[in-house]
Amino acid sequence: MALDQLESSPSHANHRPARICIVEDDPAMLRMIGDYLEQHNMRAISASGRQEMAGLFAAGEPDLVILDLRLDQEDGLDLLREIRTRSDVPVIITTGDRRDEVDRVVGLELGADDYITKPFSLRELLARIRAVLRRQEAGRAASPRDAERGRYRFGGWQLDRRDR
């Protein structure tokens, strides 16, 4: 499979565009990430802080959050804590300082699923988003309740052994 085919492949097993919430206070960075995700069959929604993010979550939980830890007015780690009290939505944290290991470690300990440091490649960010979404989908597919009921999910399909 060619790289351009891989990059334009569907983002979810059910082929619905993934809804990605980008929490970033830099308008240029926000636009760049959002445009790139839209070009690759994802739906980008954006927030510059806590209030806008809460409004987006109220309208429907996104499939994944890209969260900048260094927002002008707010601490991204506090926002991550807030997200985790309400949701298990996957979160990729971004930070602008490669030397700031403490923020990355604390972010992962608080429940972030991955991180990437600025400046980063949009192609790498897309790959990380897809990897996190795949892991989440695989986790849902391996639901213990479904296995107890004789139901298995894989690759967008469902096998129900009781309905044979």
PDB file of C-alpha atoms in Angstrom:
ATOM      1  CA  MET A   1       0.000   0.000   0.000  1.00  0.00           C
ATOM      2  CA  ALA A   2       1.417   3.386  -0.978  1.00  0.00           C
ATOM      3  CA  LEU A   3       1.923   6.092   1.638  1.00  0.00           C
ATOM      4  CA  ASP A   4      -0.723   8.355   0.067  1.00  0.00           C
ATOM      5  CA  GLN A   5      -3.243   5.488   0.172  1.00  0.00           C
ATOM      6  CA  LEU A   6      -2.393   4.816   3.810  1.00  0.00           C
ATOM      7  CA  GLU A   7      -2.828   8.479   4.710  1.00  0.00           C
ATOM      8  CA  SER A   8      -6.245   8.668   3.056  1.00  0.00           C
ATOM      9  CA  SER A   9      -7.547   5.425   4.526  1.00  0.00           C
ATOM     10  CA  PRO A  10     -10.607   5.567   6.809  1.00  0.00           C
ATOM     11  CA  SER A  11      -9.913   6.612  10.370  1.00  0.00           C
ATOM     12  CA  HIS A  12     -12.368   4.305  12.104  1.00  0.00           C
ATOM     13  CA  ALA A  13     -13.461   0.716  11.635  1.00  0.00           C
ATOM     14  CA  ASN A  14     -17.039   1.925  11.114  1.00  0.00           C
ATOM     15  CA  HIS A  15     -15.795   4.457   8.480  1.00  0.00           C
ATOM     16  CA  ARG A  16     -17.288   7.467  10.242  1.00  0.00           C
ATOM     17  CA  PRO A  17     -14.873  10.398  10.354  1.00  0.00           C
ATOM     18  CA  ALA A  18     -13.185  10.581  13.736  1.00  0.00           C
ATOM     19  CA  ARG A  19     -14.152  13.723  15.650  1.00  0.00           C
ATOM     20  CA  ILE A  20     -10.929  15.249  16.992  1.00  0.00           C
ATOM     21  CA  CYS A  21     -11.014  18.082  19.537  1.00  0.00           C
ATOM     22  CA  ILE A  22      -7.917  20.288  19.322  1.00  0.00           C
ATOM     23  CA  VAL A  23      -7.319  22.379  22.459  1.00  0.00           C
ATOM     24  CA  GLU A  24      -4.705  24.929  21.414  1.00  0.00           C
ATOM     25  CA  ASP A  25      -4.392  28.685  21.993  1.00  0.00           C
ATOM     26  CA  ASP A  26      -2.138  29.400  18.992  1.00  0.00           C
ATOM     27  CA  PRO A  27      -4.487  30.159  16.054  1.00  0.00           C
ATOM     28  CA  ALA A  28      -1.873  29.303  13.403  1.00  0.00           C
ATOM     29  CA  MET A  29      -1.097  25.917  15.005  1.00  0.00           C
ATOM     30  CA  LEU A  30      -4.804  25.220  15.465  1.00  0.00           C
ATOM     31  CA  ARG A  31      -5.558  25.984  11.820  1.00  0.00           C
ATOM     32  CA  MET A  32      -2.595  23.943  10.571  1.00  0.00           C
ATOM     33  CA  ILE A  33      -3.548  20.842  12.597  1.00  0.00           C
ATOM     34  CA  GLY A  34      -7.259  21.203  11.842  1.00  0.00           C
ATOM     35  CA  ASP A  35      -6.736  21.592   8.097  1.00  0.00           C
ATOM     36  CA  TYR A  36      -4.405  18.593   7.981  1.00  0.00           C
ATOM     37  CA  LEU A  37      -6.830  16.361   9.874  1.00  0.00           C
ATOM     38  CA  GLU A  38      -9.713  17.460   7.635  1.00  0.00           C
ATOM     39  CA  GLN A  39      -7.613  16.547   4.566  1.00  0.00           C
ATOM     40  CA  HIS A  40      -7.275  13.058   6.038  1.00  0.00           C
ATOM     41  CA  ASN A  41     -10.948  12.300   6.615  1.00  0.00           C
ATOM     42  CA  MET A  42     -11.179  13.461  10.213  1.00  0.00           C
ATOM     43  CA  ARG A  43     -13.487  16.079  11.628  1.00  0.00           C
ATOM     44  CA  ALA A  44     -11.524  18.724  13.531  1.00  0.00           C
ATOM     45  CA  ILE A  45     -13.229  20.803  16.207  1.00  0.00           C
ATOM     46  CA  SER A  46     -11.315  23.380  18.191  1.00  0.00           C
ATOM     47  CA  ALA A  47     -11.178  25.054  21.571  1.00  0.00           C
ATOM     48  CA  SER A  48      -8.782  27.614  22.972  1.00  0.00           C
ATOM     49  CA  GLY A  49      -9.476  26.773  26.614  1.00  0.00           C
ATOM     50  CA  ARG A  50     -11.670  25.215  29.290  1.00  0.00           C
ATOM     51  CA  GLN A  51     -14.976  26.919  28.460  1.00  0.00           C
ATOM     52  CA  GLU A  52     -14.882  26.197  24.751  1.00  0.00           C
ATOM     53  CA  MET A  53     -13.781  22.620  25.425  1.00  0.00           C
ATOM     54  CA  ALA A  54     -16.680  22.112  27.867  1.00  0.00           C
ATOM     55  CA  GLY A  55     -19.094  23.387  25.227  1.00  0.00           C
ATOM     56  CA  LEU A  56     -17.740  20.951  22.647  1.00  0.00           C
ATOM     57  CA  PHE A  57     -18.006  18.041  25.096  1.00  0.00           C
ATOM     58  CA  ALA A  58     -21.585  19.069  25.937  1.00  0.00           C
ATOM     59  CA  ALA A  59     -22.452  18.893  22.225  1.00  0.00           C
ATOM     60  CA  GLY A  60     -21.054  15.351  22.030  1.00  0.00           C
ATOM     61  CA  GLU A  61     -17.901  13.693  23.242  1.00  0.00           C
ATOM     62  CA  PRO A  62     -15.114  13.712  20.664  1.00  0.00           C
ATOM     63  CA  ASP A  63     -13.292  10.542  19.642  1.00  0.00           C
ATOM     64  CA  LEU A  64      -9.936  11.998  20.709  1.00  0.00           C
ATOM     65  CA  VAL A  65      -8.504  15.185  22.231  1.00  0.00           C
ATOM     66  CA  ILE A  66      -5.217  16.836  21.274  1.00  0.00           C
ATOM     67  CA  LEU A  67      -4.373  18.952  24.325  1.00  0.00           C
ATOM     68  CA  ASP A  68      -1.656  21.600  24.497  1.00  0.00           C
ATOM     69  CA  LEU A  69      -0.186  21.634  28.006  1.00  0.00           C
ATOM     70  CA  ARG A  70       1.091  25.211  27.669  1.00  0.00           C
ATOM     71  CA  LEU A  71      -2.039  27.287  27.153  1.00  0.00           C
ATOM     72  CA  ASP A  72      -1.754  31.039  27.809  1.00  0.00           C
ATOM     73  CA  GLN A  73      -4.505  31.348  30.405  1.00  0.00           C
ATOM     74  CA  GLU A  74      -4.848  27.793  31.718  1.00  0.00           C
ATOM     75  CA  ASP A  75      -2.787  24.805  32.733  1.00  0.00           C
ATOM     76  CA  GLY A  76      -3.238  21.919  30.325  1.00  0.00           C
ATOM     77  CA  LEU A  77      -2.605  19.422  33.132  1.00  0.00           C
ATOM     78  CA  ASP A  78      -5.610  20.856  35.010  1.00  0.00           C
ATOM     79  CA  LEU A  79      -7.712  20.437  31.871  1.00  0.00           C
ATOM     80  CA  LEU A  80      -6.494  16.846  31.551  1.00  0.00           C
ATOM     81  CA  ARG A  81      -7.539  16.168  35.164  1.00  0.00           C
ATOM     82  CA  GLU A  82     -10.949  17.638  34.404  1.00  0.00           C
ATOM     83  CA  ILE A  83     -11.344  15.502  31.280  1.00  0.00           C
ATOM     84  CA  ARG A  84     -10.411  12.362  33.216  1.00  0.00           C
ATOM     85  CA  THR A  85     -12.989  13.018  35.952  1.00  0.00           C
ATOM     86  CA  ARG A  86     -15.731  12.876  33.314  1.00  0.00           C
ATOM     87  CA  SER A  87     -14.521  10.782  30.426  1.00  0.00           C
ATOM     88  CA  ASP A  88     -12.175   8.103  29.152  1.00  0.00           C
ATOM     89  CA  VAL A  89     -11.786   9.823  25.759  1.00  0.00           C
ATOM     90  CA  PRO A  90      -8.242   9.301  24.445  1.00  0.00           C
ATOM     91  CA  VAL A  91      -5.943  12.308  24.903  1.00  0.00           C
ATOM     92  CA  ILE A  92      -2.684  13.143  23.144  1.00  0.00           C
ATOM     93  CA  ILE A  93      -0.825  15.916  24.945  1.00  0.00           C
ATOM     94  CA  THR A  94       1.477  18.367  23.196  1.00  0.00           C
ATOM     95  CA  THR A  95       4.242  20.383  24.778  1.00  0.00           C
ATOM     96  CA  GLY A  96       6.646  22.899  23.325  1.00  0.00           C
ATOM     97  CA  ASP A  97       9.645  22.139  25.487  1.00  0.00           C
ATOM     98  CA  ARG A  98      11.537  18.940  24.740  1.00  0.00           C
ATOM     99  CA  ARG A  99      13.400  19.252  28.036  1.00  0.00           C
ATOM    100  CA  ASP A 100      10.243  19.409  30.138  1.00  0.00           C
ATOM    101  CA  GLU A 101      10.097  15.720  30.943  1.00  0.00           C
ATOM    102  CA  VAL A 102       8.136  16.349  34.145  1.00  0.00           C
ATOM    103  CA  ASP A 103       5.048  17.638  32.291  1.00  0.00           C
ATOM    104  CA  ARG A 104       5.099  14.705  29.882  1.00  0.00           C
ATOM    105  CA  VAL A 105       5.455  12.164  32.690  1.00  0.00           C
ATOM    106  CA  VAL A 106       2.775  13.811  34.843  1.00  0.00           C
ATOM    107  CA  GLY A 107       0.476  14.013  31.812  1.00  0.00           C
ATOM    108  CA  LEU A 108       0.885  10.315  31.112  1.00  0.00           C
ATOM    109  CA  GLU A 109       0.377   9.499  34.801  1.00  0.00           C
ATOM    110  CA  LEU A 110      -2.826  11.571  34.815  1.00  0.00           C
ATOM    111  CA  GLY A 111      -4.207   9.504  31.965  1.00  0.00           C
ATOM    112  CA  ALA A 112      -2.953  10.913  28.673  1.00  0.00           C
ATOM    113  CA  ASP A 113      -2.658   8.168  26.071  1.00  0.00           C
ATOM    114  CA  ASP A 114       0.321   9.622  24.219  1.00  0.00           C
ATOM    115  CA  TYR A 115       2.351  12.794  23.808  1.00  0.00           C
ATOM    116  CA  ILE A 116       4.206  14.654  21.114  1.00  0.00           C
ATOM    117  CA  THR A 117       6.626  17.571  21.464  1.00  0.00           C
ATOM    118  CA  LYS A 118       6.569  20.727  19.348  1.00  0.00           C
ATOM    119  CA  PRO A 119       7.660  21.241  16.713  1.00  0.00           C
ATOM    120  CA  PHE A 120       6.241  18.013  15.331  1.00  0.00           C
ATOM    121  CA  SER A 121       5.486  16.513  11.959  1.00  0.00           C
ATOM    122  CA  LEU A 122       1.797  16.512  11.042  1.00  0.00           C
ATOM    123  CA  ARG A 123       2.302  13.087   9.495  1.00  0.00           C
ATOM    124  CA  GLU A 124       3.611  11.778  12.840  1.00  0.00           C
ATOM    125  CA  LEU A 125       0.694  13.371  14.707  1.00  0.00           C
ATOM    126  CA  LEU A 126      -1.754  11.696  12.309  1.00  0.00           C
ATOM    127  CA  ALA A 127      -0.029   8.330  12.825  1.00  0.00           C
ATOM    128  CA  ARG A 128      -0.229   8.750  16.610  1.00  0.00           C
ATOM    129  CA  ILE A 129      -3.923   9.690  16.412  1.00  0.00           C
ATOM    130  CA  ARG A 130      -4.689   6.632  14.313  1.00  0.00           C
ATOM    131  CA  ALA A 131      -2.669   4.365  16.626  1.00  0.00           C
ATOM    132  CA  VAL A 132      -4.505   5.620  19.717  1.00  0.00           C
ATOM    133  CA  LEU A 133      -7.891   5.249  17.993  1.00  0.00           C
ATOM    134  CA  ARG A 134      -6.985   1.693  16.907  1.00  0.00           C
ATOM    135  CA  ARG A 135      -6.024   0.757  20.469  1.00  0.00           C
ATOM    136  CA  GLN A 136      -9.245   2.214  21.786  1.00  0.00           C
ATOM    137  CA  GLU A 137     -11.294   0.365  19.180  1.00  0.00           C
ATOM    138  CA  ALA A 138      -9.471  -2.879  19.988  1.00  0.00           C
ATOM    139  CA  GLY A 139     -10.215  -2.334  23.677  1.00  0.00           C
ATOM    140  CA  ARG A 140     -13.897  -1.913  22.923  1.00  0.00           C
ATOM    141  CA  ALA A 141     -13.850  -4.990  20.711  1.00  0.00           C
ATOM    142  CA  ALA A 142     -12.377  -7.030  23.545  1.00  0.00           C
ATOM    143  CA  SER A 143     -15.155  -6.097  25.952  1.00  0.00           C
ATOM    144  CA  PRO A 144     -15.471  -8.851  28.587  1.00  0.00           C
ATOM    145  CA  ARG A 145     -19.243  -8.430  28.602  1.00  0.00           C
ATOM    146  CA  ASP A 146     -19.427  -9.164  24.892  1.00  0.00           C
ATOM    147  CA  ALA A 147     -17.227 -12.258  25.271  1.00  0.00           C
ATOM    148  CA  GLU A 148     -19.475 -13.551  28.064  1.00  0.00           C
ATOM    149  CA  ARG A 149     -22.448 -13.137  25.751  1.00  0.00           C
ATOM    150  CA  GLY A 150     -20.666 -14.967  22.928  1.00  0.00           C
ATOM    151  CA  ARG A 151     -20.237 -11.764  20.925  1.00  0.00           C
ATOM    152  CA  TYR A 152     -16.930 -10.775  19.331  1.00  0.00           C
ATOM    153  CA  ARG A 153     -16.032  -7.629  17.353  1.00  0.00           C
ATOM    154  CA  PHE A 154     -13.179  -7.239  14.906  1.00  0.00           C
ATOM    155  CA  GLY A 155     -12.390  -5.127  11.858  1.00  0.00           C
ATOM    156  CA  GLY A 156     -15.803  -3.466  11.854  1.00  0.00           C
ATOM    157  CA  TRP A 157     -17.592  -6.855  12.007  1.00  0.00           C
ATOM    158  CA  GLN A 158     -19.430  -8.568  14.815  1.00  0.00           C
ATOM    159  CA  LEU A 159     -19.783 -12.300  15.384  1.00  0.00           C
ATOM    160  CA  ASP A 160     -22.598 -13.409  17.657  1.00  0.00           C
ATOM    161  CA  ARG A 161     -22.149 -17.123  18.316  1.00  0.00           C
ATOM    162  CA  ARG A 162     -25.615 -17.443  19.842  1.00  0.00           C
ATOM    163  CA  ASP A 163     -27.344 -16.332  16.627  1.00  0.00           C
ATOM    164  CA  ARG A 164     -25.881 -19.021  14.374  1.00  0.00           C
TER     165      ARG A 164
END
